[in-house]
Short mmCIF file of C-alpha atoms in Angstrom, two decimals:
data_model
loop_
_atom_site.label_atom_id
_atom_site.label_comp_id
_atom_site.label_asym_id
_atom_site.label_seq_id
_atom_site.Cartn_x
_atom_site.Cartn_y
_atom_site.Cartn_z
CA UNK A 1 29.87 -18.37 61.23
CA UNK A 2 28.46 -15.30 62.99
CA UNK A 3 29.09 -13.46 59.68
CA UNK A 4 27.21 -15.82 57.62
CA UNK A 5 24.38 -15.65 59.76
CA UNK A 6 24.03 -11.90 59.85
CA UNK A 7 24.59 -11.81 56.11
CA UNK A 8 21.80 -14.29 55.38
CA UNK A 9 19.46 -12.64 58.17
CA UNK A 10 19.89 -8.80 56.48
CA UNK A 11 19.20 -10.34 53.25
CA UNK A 12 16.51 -12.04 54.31
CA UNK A 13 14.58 -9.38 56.25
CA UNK A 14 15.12 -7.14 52.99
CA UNK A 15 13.13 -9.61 51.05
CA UNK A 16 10.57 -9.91 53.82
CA UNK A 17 9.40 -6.36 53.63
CA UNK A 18 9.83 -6.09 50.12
CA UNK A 19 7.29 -8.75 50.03
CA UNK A 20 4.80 -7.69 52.74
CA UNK A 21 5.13 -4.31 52.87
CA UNK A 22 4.26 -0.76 50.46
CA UNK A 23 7.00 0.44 48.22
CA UNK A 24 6.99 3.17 50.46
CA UNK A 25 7.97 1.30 53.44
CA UNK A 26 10.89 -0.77 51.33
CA UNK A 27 12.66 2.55 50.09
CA UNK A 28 12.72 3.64 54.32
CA UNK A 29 14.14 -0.02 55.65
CA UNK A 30 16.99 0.72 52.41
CA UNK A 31 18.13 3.90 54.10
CA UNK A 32 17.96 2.93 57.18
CA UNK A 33 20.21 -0.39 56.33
CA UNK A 34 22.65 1.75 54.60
CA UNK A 35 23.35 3.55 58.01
CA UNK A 36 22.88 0.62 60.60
CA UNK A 37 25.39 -2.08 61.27
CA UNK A 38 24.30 -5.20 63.05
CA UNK A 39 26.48 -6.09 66.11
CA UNK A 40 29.16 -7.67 66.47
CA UNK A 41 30.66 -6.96 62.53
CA UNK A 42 33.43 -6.15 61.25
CA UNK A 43 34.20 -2.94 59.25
CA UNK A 44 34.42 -5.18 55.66
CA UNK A 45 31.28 -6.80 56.59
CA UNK A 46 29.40 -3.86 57.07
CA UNK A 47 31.03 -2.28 53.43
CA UNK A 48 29.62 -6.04 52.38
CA UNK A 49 26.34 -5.45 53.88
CA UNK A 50 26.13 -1.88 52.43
CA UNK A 51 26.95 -2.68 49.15
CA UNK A 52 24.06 -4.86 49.10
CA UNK A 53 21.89 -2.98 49.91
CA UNK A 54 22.67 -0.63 47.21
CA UNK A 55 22.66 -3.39 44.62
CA UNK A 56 19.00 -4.81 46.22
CA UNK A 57 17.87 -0.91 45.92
CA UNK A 58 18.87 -0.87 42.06
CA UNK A 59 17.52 -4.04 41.09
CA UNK A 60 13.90 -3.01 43.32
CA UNK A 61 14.44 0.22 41.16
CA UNK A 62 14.44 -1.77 38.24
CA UNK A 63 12.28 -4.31 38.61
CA UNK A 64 9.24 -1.06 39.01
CA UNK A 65 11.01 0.40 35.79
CA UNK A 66 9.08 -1.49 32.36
CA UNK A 67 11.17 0.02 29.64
CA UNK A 68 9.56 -2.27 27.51
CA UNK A 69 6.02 -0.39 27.85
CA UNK A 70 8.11 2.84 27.45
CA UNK A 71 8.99 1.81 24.50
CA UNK A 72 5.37 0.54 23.21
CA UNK A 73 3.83 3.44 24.49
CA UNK A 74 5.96 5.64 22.77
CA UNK A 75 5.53 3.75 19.48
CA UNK A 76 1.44 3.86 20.09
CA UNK A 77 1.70 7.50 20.31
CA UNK A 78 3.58 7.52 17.04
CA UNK A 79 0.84 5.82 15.20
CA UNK A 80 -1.75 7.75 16.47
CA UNK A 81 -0.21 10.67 15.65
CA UNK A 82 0.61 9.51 11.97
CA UNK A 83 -2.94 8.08 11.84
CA UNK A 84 -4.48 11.66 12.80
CA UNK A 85 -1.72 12.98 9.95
CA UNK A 86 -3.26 10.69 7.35
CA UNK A 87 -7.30 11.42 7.89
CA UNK A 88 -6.89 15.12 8.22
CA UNK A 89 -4.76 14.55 5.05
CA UNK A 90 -7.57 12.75 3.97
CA UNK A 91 -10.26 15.21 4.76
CA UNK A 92 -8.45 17.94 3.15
CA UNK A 93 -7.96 15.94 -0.26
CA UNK A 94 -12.02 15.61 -0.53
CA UNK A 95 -12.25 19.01 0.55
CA UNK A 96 -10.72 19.94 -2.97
CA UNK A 97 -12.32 17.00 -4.68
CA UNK A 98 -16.12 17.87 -6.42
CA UNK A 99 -18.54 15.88 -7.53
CA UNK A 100 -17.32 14.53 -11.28
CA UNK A 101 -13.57 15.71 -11.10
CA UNK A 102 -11.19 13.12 -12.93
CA UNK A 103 -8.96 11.51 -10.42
CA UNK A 104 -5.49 9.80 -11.84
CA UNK A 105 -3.55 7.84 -9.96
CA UNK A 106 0.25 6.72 -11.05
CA UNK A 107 1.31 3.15 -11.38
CA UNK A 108 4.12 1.24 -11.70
CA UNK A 109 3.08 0.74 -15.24
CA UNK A 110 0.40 2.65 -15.96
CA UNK A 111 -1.86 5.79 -14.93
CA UNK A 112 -5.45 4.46 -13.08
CA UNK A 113 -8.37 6.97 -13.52
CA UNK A 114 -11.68 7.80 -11.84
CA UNK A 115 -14.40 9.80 -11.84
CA UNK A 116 -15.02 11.38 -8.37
CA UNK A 117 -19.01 10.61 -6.90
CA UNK A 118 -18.67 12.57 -3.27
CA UNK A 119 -18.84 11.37 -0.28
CA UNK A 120 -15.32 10.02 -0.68
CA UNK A 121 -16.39 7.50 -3.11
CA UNK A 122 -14.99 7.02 -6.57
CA UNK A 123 -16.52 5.09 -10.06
CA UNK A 124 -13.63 3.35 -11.60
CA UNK A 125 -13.25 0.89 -14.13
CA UNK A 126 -11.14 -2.09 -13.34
CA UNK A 127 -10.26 -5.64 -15.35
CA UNK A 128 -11.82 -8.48 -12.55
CA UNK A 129 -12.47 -12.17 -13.13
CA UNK A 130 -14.61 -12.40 -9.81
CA UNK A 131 -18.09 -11.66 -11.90
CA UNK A 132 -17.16 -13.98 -14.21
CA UNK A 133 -16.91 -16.63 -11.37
CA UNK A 134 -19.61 -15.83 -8.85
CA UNK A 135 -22.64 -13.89 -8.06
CA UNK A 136 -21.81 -12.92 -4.72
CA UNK A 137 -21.45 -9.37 -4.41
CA UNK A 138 -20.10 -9.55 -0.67
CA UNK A 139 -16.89 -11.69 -2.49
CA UNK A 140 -16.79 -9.23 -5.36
CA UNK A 141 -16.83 -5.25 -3.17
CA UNK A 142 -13.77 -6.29 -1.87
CA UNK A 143 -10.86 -4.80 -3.16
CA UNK A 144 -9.69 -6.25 -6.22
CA UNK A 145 -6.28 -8.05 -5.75
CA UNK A 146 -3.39 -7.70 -8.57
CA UNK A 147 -4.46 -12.15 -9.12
CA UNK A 148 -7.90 -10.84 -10.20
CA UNK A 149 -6.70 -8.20 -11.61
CA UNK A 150 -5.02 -9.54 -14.15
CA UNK A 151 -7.16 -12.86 -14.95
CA UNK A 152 -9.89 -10.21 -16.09
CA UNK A 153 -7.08 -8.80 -18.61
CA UNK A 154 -6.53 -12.03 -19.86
CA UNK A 155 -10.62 -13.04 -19.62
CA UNK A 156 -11.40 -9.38 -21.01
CA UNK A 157 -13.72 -8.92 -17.57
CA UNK A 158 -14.16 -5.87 -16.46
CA UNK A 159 -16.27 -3.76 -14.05
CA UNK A 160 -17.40 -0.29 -13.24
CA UNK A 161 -17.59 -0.19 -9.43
CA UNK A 162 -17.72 2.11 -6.78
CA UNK A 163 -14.80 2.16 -4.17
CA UNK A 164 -13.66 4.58 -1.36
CA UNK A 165 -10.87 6.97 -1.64
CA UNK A 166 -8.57 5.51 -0.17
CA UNK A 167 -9.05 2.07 -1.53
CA UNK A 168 -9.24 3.53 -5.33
CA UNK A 169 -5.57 5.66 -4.47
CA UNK A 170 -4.20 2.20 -2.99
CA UNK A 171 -1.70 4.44 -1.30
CA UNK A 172 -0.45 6.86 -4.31
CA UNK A 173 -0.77 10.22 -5.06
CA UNK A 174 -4.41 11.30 -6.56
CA UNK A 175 -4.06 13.96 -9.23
CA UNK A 176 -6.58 15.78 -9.87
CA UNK A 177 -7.81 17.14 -13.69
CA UNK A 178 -5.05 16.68 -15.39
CA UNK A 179 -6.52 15.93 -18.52
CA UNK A 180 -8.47 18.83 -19.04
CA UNK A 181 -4.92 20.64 -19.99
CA UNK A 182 -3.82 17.50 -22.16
CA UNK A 183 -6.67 17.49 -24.23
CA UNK A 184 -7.49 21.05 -24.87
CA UNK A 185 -11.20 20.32 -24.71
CA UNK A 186 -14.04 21.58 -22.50
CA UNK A 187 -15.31 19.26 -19.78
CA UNK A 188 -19.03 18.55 -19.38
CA UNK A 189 -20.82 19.68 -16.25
CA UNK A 190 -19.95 18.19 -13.20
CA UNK A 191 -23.10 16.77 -12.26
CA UNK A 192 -23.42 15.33 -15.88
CA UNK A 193 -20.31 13.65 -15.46
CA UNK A 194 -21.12 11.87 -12.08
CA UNK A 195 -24.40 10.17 -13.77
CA UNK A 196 -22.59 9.81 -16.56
CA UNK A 197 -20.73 7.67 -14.51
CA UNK A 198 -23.25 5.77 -12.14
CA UNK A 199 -25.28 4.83 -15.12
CA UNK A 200 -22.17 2.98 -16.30
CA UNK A 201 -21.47 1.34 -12.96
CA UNK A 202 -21.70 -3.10 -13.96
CA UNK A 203 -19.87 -5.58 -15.46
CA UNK A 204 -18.76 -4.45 -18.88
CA UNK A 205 -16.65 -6.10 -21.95
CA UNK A 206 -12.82 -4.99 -20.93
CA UNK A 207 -9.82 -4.36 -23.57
CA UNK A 208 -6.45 -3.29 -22.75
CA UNK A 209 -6.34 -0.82 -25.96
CA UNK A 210 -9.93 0.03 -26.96
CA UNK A 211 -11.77 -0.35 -23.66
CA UNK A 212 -9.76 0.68 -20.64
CA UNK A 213 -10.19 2.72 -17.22
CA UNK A 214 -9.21 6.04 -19.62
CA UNK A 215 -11.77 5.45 -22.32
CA UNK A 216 -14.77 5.14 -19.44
CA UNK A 217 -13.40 8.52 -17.36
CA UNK A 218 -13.09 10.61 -21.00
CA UNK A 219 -16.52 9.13 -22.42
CA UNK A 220 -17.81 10.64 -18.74
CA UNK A 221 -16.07 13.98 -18.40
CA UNK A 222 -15.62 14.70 -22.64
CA UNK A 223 -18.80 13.06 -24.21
CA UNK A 224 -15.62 11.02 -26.59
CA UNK A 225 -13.92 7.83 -24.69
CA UNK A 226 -9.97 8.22 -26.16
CA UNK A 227 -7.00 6.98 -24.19
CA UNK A 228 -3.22 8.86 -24.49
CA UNK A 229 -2.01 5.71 -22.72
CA UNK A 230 -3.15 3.23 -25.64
CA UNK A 231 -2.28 6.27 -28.64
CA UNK A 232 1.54 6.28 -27.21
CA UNK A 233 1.77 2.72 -26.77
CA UNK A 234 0.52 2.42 -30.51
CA UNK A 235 3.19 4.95 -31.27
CA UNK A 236 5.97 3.27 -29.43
CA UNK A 237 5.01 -0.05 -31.52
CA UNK A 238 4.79 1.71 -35.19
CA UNK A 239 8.01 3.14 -34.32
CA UNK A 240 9.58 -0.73 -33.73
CA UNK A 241 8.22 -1.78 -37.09
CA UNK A 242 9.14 1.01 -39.31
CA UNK A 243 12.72 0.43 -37.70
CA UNK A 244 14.68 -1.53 -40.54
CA UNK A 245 16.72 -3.08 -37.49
CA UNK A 246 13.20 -4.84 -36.36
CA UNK A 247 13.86 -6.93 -40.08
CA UNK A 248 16.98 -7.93 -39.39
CA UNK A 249 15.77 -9.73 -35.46
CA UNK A 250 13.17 -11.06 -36.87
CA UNK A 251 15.19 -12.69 -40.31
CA UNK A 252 17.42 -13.65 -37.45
CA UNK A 253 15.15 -15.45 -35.33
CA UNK A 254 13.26 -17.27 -38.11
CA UNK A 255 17.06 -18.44 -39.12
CA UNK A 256 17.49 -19.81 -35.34
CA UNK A 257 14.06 -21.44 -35.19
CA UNK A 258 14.17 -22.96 -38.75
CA UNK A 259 17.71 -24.74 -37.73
CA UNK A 260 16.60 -25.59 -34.00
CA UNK A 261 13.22 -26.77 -35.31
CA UNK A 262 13.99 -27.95 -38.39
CA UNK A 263 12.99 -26.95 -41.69
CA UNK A 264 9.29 -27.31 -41.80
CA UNK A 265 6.12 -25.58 -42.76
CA UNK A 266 5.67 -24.96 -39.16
CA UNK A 267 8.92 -22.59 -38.96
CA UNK A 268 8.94 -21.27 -42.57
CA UNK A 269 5.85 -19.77 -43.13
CA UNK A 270 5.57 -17.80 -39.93
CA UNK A 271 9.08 -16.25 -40.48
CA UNK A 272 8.01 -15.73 -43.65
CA UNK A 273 4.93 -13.90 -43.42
CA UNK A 274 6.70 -11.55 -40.37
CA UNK A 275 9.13 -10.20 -42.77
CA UNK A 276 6.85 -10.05 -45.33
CA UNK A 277 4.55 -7.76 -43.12
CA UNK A 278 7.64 -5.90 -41.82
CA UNK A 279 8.87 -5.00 -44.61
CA UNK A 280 5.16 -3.73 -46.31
CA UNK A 281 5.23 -1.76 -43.30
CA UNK A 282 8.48 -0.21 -42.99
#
């Protein structure tokens, strides 16, 4: 009974100045409990009462440690630092850049070009159904989403706008004059270029062959819109249709849609006038 009430009493008292008093004060009444022994114990009740203390010490120890703000500290300093990385990566880049260089930037699909205005803005044209819809131009500077994107290919929308850097690059590499080398021809001024460009800057008529981002950056820097994108793709397609193999898919899928469909004018013509066009090609 005596031992109970000495065990509850130590533990009590801990938790009284651990409560009321500095952290200061805690660690002293710790040390000092390690070396006192109440009177009257026995030798295992002391080795009881010591142990607890030690225990009570580590868990006070722990309960000032936040390893969880470690942690997010450590990750905040990580961003800053990257985010520093990125701007004087940034800063460098337009360094380089002058007014009316030709900026490319790789796609999954495709190559995206620019003409560069300073001031770490870029002209760019870009297919966007937002015009088409609305008059608002706070709705229409934002950043044009892959949805709008691609309704103004299928609308034939387009715009010339001015974006930032970093919102023309999206996040990919910006190459810089590239062209110049691929086309063997002499580039126009640089200042010519850049009004070139702002004079363009509107809604304009968009095609995916004849009237793409390409044709607007080489009319600007060359004085003669062209576009090695569309001229390989065109390539690419002859070479399908001169191939005597594209005959044979196509005699093949007429055959499948005339006995799926049925034999109708529908079905007969169509494969008809394929081959016929294939094979005048070929």
């Amino acid at each position: 009974m005596a031992c109970g009430l000495v065990s509850r009493f130590t533990v009590c008292e801990y938790v009284c100045v651990l409560t009321s008093r500095g952290e200061q004060e805690c660690g002293l009444w710790l040390a000092n409990a390690k070396t006192r022994r109440p009177t009257g114990t026995s030798a295992p009740l002391s080795t009881m009462l010591d142990s607890l203390a030690l225990l009570l010490e580590k868990a006070f120890l722990l309960a000032h440690f936040d390893i969880f703000s470690v942690l997010l500290s450590g990750e905040k300093d990580r961003k800053v630092e990257n985010a520093a990385e990125v701007e004087r990566e940034r800063r460098l880049q337009q360094q380089r850049l002058r007014r009316g260089d030709l900026l490319e930037v790789p796609r999954t699909l495709f190559i995206h070009f620019g003409i560069y205005l300073g001031d770490g803005k870029v002209a760019h044209l870009i297919p966007d159904i937002l015009p088409a819809l609305t008059s608002d131009e706070r709705r229409i500077g934002r950043v044009v989403s892959n949805k709008r994107l691609l309704l103004g290919v299928l609308y034939k929308c387009a715009t010339i706008r001015v974006d930032t850097l970093e919102d023309f690059a999206y996040g990919s590499p910006v190459l810089l004059n590239t062209m110049d080398d691929a086309l063997r021809t002499r580039p126009l001024a640089n200042e010519e270029v850049a009004l070139r460009a702002e004079k363009l800057i509107g809604r304009i008529p968009y095609s995916l062959l004849w009237n793409n981002c390409e044709h607007f950056v080489t009319y600007c820097r060359y004085g003669t819109a062209v576009s090695l994108q569309t001229d390989k793709f065109c390539e690419c397609m002859k070479s399908i249709i001169r191939d005597q193999r594209s005959v044979l898919v196509a005699t093949v899928l007429g055959v499948c849609c005339m006995l799926f469909l049925g034999l109708s004018p529908s079905t007969v013509l169509p494969t008809l006038l394929i081959l016929f066009i294939l094979w005048m090609v070929g």
